CSV table of C-alpha atoms in Angstrom, one decimal:
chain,number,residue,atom,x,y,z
H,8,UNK,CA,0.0,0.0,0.0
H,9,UNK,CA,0.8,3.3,-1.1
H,10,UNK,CA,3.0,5.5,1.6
H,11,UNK,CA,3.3,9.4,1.3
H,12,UNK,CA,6.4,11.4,-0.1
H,13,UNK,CA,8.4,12.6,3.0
H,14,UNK,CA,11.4,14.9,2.4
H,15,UNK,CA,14.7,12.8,4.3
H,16,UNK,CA,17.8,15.6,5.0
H,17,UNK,CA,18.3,19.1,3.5
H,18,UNK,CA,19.5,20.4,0.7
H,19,UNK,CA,20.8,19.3,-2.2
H,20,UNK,CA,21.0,16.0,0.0
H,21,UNK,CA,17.5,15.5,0.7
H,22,UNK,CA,16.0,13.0,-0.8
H,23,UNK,CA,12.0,12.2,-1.6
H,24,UNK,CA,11.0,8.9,-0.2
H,25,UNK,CA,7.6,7.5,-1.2
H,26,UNK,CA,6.3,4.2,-0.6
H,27,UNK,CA,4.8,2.1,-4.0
H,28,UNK,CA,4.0,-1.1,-4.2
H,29,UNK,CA,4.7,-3.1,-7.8
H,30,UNK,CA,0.8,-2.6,-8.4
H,31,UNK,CA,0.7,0.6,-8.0
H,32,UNK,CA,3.6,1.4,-9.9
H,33,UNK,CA,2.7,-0.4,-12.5
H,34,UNK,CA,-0.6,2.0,-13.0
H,35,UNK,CA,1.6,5.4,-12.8
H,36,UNK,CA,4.1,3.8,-14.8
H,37,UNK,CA,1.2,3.0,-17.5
H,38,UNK,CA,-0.2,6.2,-17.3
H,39,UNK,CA,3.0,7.7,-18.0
H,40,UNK,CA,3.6,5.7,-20.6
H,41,UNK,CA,0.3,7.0,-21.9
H,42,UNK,CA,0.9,10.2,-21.8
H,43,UNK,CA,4.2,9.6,-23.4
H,44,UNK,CA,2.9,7.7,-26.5
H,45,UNK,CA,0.0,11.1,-26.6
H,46,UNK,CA,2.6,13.8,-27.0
H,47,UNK,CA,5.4,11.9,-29.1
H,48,UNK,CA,3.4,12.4,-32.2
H,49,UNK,CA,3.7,15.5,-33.9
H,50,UNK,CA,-0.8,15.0,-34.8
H,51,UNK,CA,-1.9,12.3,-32.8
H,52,UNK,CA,-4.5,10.5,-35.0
H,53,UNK,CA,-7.7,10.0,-33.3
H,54,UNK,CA,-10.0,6.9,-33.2
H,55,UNK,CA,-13.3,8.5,-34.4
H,56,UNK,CA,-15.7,5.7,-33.0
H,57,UNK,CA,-15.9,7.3,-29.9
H,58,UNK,CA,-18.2,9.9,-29.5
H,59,UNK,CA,-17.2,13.1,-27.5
H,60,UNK,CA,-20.7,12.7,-25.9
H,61,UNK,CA,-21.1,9.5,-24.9
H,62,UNK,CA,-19.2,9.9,-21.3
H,63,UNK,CA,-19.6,6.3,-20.6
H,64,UNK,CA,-17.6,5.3,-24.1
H,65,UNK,CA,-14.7,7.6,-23.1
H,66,UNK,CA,-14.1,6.2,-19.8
H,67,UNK,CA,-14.3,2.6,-20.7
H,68,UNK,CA,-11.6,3.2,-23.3
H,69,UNK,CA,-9.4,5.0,-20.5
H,70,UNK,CA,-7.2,2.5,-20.3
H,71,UNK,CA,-7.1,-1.1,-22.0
H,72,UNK,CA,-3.4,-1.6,-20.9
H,73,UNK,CA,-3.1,0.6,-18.1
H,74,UNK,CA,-2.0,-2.1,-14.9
H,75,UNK,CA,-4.7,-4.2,-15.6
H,76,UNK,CA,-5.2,-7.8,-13.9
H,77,UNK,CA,-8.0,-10.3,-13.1
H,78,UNK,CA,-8.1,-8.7,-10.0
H,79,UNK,CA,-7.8,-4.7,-10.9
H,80,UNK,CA,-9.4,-4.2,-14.2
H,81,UNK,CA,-7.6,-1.1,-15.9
H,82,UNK,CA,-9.7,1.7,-16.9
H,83,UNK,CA,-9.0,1.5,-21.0
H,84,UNK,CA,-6.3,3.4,-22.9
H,85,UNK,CA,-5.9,6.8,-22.8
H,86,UNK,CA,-6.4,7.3,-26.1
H,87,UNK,CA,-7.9,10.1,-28.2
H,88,UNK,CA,-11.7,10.9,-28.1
H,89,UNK,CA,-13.4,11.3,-31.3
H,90,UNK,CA,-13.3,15.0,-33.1
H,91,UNK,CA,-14.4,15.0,-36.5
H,92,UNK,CA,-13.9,18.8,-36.4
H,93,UNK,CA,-10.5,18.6,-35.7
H,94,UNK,CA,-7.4,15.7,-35.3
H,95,UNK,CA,-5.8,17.5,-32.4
H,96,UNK,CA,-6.5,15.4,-29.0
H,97,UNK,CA,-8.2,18.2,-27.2
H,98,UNK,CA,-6.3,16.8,-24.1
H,99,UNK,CA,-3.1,18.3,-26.1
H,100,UNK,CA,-4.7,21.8,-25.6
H,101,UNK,CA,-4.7,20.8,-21.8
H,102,UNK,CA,-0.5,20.2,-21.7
H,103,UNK,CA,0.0,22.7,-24.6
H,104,UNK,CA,-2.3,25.9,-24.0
H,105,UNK,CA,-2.7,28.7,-26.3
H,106,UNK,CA,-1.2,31.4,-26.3
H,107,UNK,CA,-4.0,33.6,-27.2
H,108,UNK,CA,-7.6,32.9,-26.9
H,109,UNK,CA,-8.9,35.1,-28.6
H,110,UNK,CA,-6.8,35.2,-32.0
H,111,UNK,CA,-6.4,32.1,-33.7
H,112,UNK,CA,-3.7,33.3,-36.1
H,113,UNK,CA,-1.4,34.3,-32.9
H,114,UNK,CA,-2.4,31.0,-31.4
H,115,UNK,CA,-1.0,28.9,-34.1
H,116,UNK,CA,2.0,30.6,-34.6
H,117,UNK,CA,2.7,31.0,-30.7
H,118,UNK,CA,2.2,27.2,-30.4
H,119,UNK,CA,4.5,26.7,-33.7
H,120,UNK,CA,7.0,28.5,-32.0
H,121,UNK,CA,6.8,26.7,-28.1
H,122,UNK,CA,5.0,23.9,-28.6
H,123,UNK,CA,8.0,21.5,-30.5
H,124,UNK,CA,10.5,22.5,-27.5
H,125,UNK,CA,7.9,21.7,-25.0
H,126,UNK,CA,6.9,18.5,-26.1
H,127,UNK,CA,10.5,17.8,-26.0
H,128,UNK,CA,10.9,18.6,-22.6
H,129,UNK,CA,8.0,16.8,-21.3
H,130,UNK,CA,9.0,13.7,-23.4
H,131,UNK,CA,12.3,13.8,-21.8
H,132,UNK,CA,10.3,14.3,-18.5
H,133,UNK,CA,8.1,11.4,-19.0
H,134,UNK,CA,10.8,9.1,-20.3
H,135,UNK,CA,13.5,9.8,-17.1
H,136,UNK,CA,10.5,9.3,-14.0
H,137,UNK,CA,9.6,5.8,-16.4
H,138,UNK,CA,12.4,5.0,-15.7
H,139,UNK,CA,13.3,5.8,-11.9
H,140,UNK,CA,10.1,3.6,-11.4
H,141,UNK,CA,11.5,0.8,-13.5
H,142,UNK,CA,14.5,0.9,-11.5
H,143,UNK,CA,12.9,1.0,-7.9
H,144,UNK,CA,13.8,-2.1,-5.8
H,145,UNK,CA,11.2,-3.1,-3.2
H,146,UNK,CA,8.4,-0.4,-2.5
H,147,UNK,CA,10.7,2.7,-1.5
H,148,UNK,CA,10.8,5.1,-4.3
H,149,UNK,CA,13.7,7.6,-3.7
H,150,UNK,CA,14.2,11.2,-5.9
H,151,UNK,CA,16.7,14.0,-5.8
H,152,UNK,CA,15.6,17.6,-5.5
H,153,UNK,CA,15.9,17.5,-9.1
H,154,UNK,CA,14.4,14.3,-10.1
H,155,UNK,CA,11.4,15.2,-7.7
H,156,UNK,CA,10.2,18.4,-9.7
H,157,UNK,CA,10.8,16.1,-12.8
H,158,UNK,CA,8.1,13.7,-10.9
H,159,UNK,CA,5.8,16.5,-9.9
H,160,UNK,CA,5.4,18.2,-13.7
H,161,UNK,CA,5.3,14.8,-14.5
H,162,UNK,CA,2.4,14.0,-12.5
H,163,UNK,CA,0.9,16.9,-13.4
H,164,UNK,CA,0.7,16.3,-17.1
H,165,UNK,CA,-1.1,12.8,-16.7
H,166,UNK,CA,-3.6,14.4,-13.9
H,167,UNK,CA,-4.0,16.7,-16.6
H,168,UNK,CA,-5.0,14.4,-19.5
H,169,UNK,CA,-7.0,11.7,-16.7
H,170,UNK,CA,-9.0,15.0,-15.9
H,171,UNK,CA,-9.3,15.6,-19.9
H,172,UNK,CA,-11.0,12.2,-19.9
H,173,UNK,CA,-13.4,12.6,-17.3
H,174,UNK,CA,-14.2,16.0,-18.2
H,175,UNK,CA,-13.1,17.5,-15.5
H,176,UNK,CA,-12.3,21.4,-16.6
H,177,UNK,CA,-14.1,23.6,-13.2
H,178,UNK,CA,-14.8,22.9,-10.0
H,179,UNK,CA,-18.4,22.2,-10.4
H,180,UNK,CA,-17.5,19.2,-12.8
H,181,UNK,CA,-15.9,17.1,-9.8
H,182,UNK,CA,-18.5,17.6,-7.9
H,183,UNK,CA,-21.1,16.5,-11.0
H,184,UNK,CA,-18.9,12.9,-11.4
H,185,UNK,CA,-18.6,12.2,-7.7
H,186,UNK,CA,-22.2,12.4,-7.2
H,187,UNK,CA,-22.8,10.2,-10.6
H,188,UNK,CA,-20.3,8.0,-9.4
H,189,UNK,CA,-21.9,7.2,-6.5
H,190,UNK,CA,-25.1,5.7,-8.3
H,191,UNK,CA,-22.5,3.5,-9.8
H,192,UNK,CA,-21.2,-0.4,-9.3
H,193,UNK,CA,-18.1,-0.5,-7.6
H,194,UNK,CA,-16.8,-2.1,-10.3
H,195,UNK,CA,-18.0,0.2,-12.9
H,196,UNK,CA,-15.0,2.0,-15.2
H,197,UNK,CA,-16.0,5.4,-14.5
H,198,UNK,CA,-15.2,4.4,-10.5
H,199,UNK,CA,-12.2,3.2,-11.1
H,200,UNK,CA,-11.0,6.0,-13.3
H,201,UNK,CA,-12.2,8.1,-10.1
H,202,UNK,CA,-10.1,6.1,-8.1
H,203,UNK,CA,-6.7,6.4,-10.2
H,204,UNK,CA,-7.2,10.4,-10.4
H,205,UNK,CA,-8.1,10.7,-6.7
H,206,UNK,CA,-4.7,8.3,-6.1
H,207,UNK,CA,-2.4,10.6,-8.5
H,208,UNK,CA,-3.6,13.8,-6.9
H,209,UNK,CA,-2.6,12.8,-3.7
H,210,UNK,CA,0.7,11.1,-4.8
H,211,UNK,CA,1.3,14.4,-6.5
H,212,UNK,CA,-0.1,16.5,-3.0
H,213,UNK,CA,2.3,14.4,-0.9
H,214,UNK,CA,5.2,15.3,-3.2
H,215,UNK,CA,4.6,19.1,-3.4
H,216,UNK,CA,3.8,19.3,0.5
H,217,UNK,CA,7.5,17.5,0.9
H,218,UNK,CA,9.3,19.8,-1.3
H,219,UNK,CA,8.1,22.7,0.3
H,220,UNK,CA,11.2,24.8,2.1
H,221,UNK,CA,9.0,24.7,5.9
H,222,UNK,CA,8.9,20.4,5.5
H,223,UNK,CA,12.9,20.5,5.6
H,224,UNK,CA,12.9,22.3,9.1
């Protein structure tokens, strides 16, 4: 079972300790991996069977390879939801914003301009926290100032593409799929999708809290 991110020493010496079982790290590894396979294309090409209204469709294709087992289902792949308007994943928008709103011209040429170095980054991002949970050994999951604010944008960007999925844009939205979630099985997709976002948010709270300067005191 999952332990919290607790800051060990100071400095450049401290390190971020977290607990994570091989379950667990198999569905943030997935996830990752996810996110990775999104935003390595330059146009991610979408499946267009699934309908951008039909909630239930979206969810159930979360995650087809995402950690699942007999005993924990995934969710369905993270793939792209249906746009015939546009190819562009509208989750893309949510880890690439535009630079302008209002001008569509300046948007496109601000994102020509940003959004190749960016998707480098956060490939390179994606790729190096992969790969510090490939290498864990037993549950304890141990990052370096630096590799921990690698971890946290990291975390960030899948929250931000899980949220995509579940249509989770205000406040108000949460609120909407908690209350519909609660009329569900327990075994229903959309629950378990709930599940994995609530578990990355505070995977991703537990990190930021421990980084802060007043936890090294």
């Amino acid at each position: 079972m999952a332990r919290a991110f607790a800051r060990r020493g100071r400095g450049d010496a401290a390190r971020f300790v977290a607990k994570l079982d091989a379950e667990e790290r198999v569905v943030v590894t997935g996830l990752l991996q996810q996110v990775l396979d999104l935003i390595m294309p330059e146009e991610p090409v979408l499946d267009a069977s699934v309908p951008i209204d039909d909630f239930d469709a979206i969810v159930a294709g979360l995650g087809r390879d995402f950690g699942s087992t007999p005993e924990s289902p995934g969710v369905g792949e993270l793939g792209g939801r249906g746009l015939p308007e546009t190819p562009r994943d509208p989750a893309l928008d949510r880890l690439f914003p535009s630079g302008n709103r209002v001008d569509a011209q300046a948007a496109a040429e601000f994102r020509r301009l940003t959004e190749g170095s960016l998707r480098t980054r956060k490939v390179a991002a994606l790729m190096e926290c992969i790969g510090l949970l490939d290498d864990v050994r037993g549950d304890s999951l141990e990052l370096t100032p630096d590799q921990a604010r690698i971890f946290l944008v990291a975390l960030t960007d899948v929250r931000l593409v899980v949220g995509d999925r579940l249509g989770l844009r205000e406040d108000a939205d949460a609120d909407a799929l908690d209350e519909r979630a609660l009329a569900l099985a327990p075994d229903d997709p959309i629950v378990y999708a709930i599940a994995v976002y609530d578990f990355l948010t505070w995977l991703q709270e537990t990190l930021a809290t421990a980084m802060l300067p007043s936890a090294g005191r």
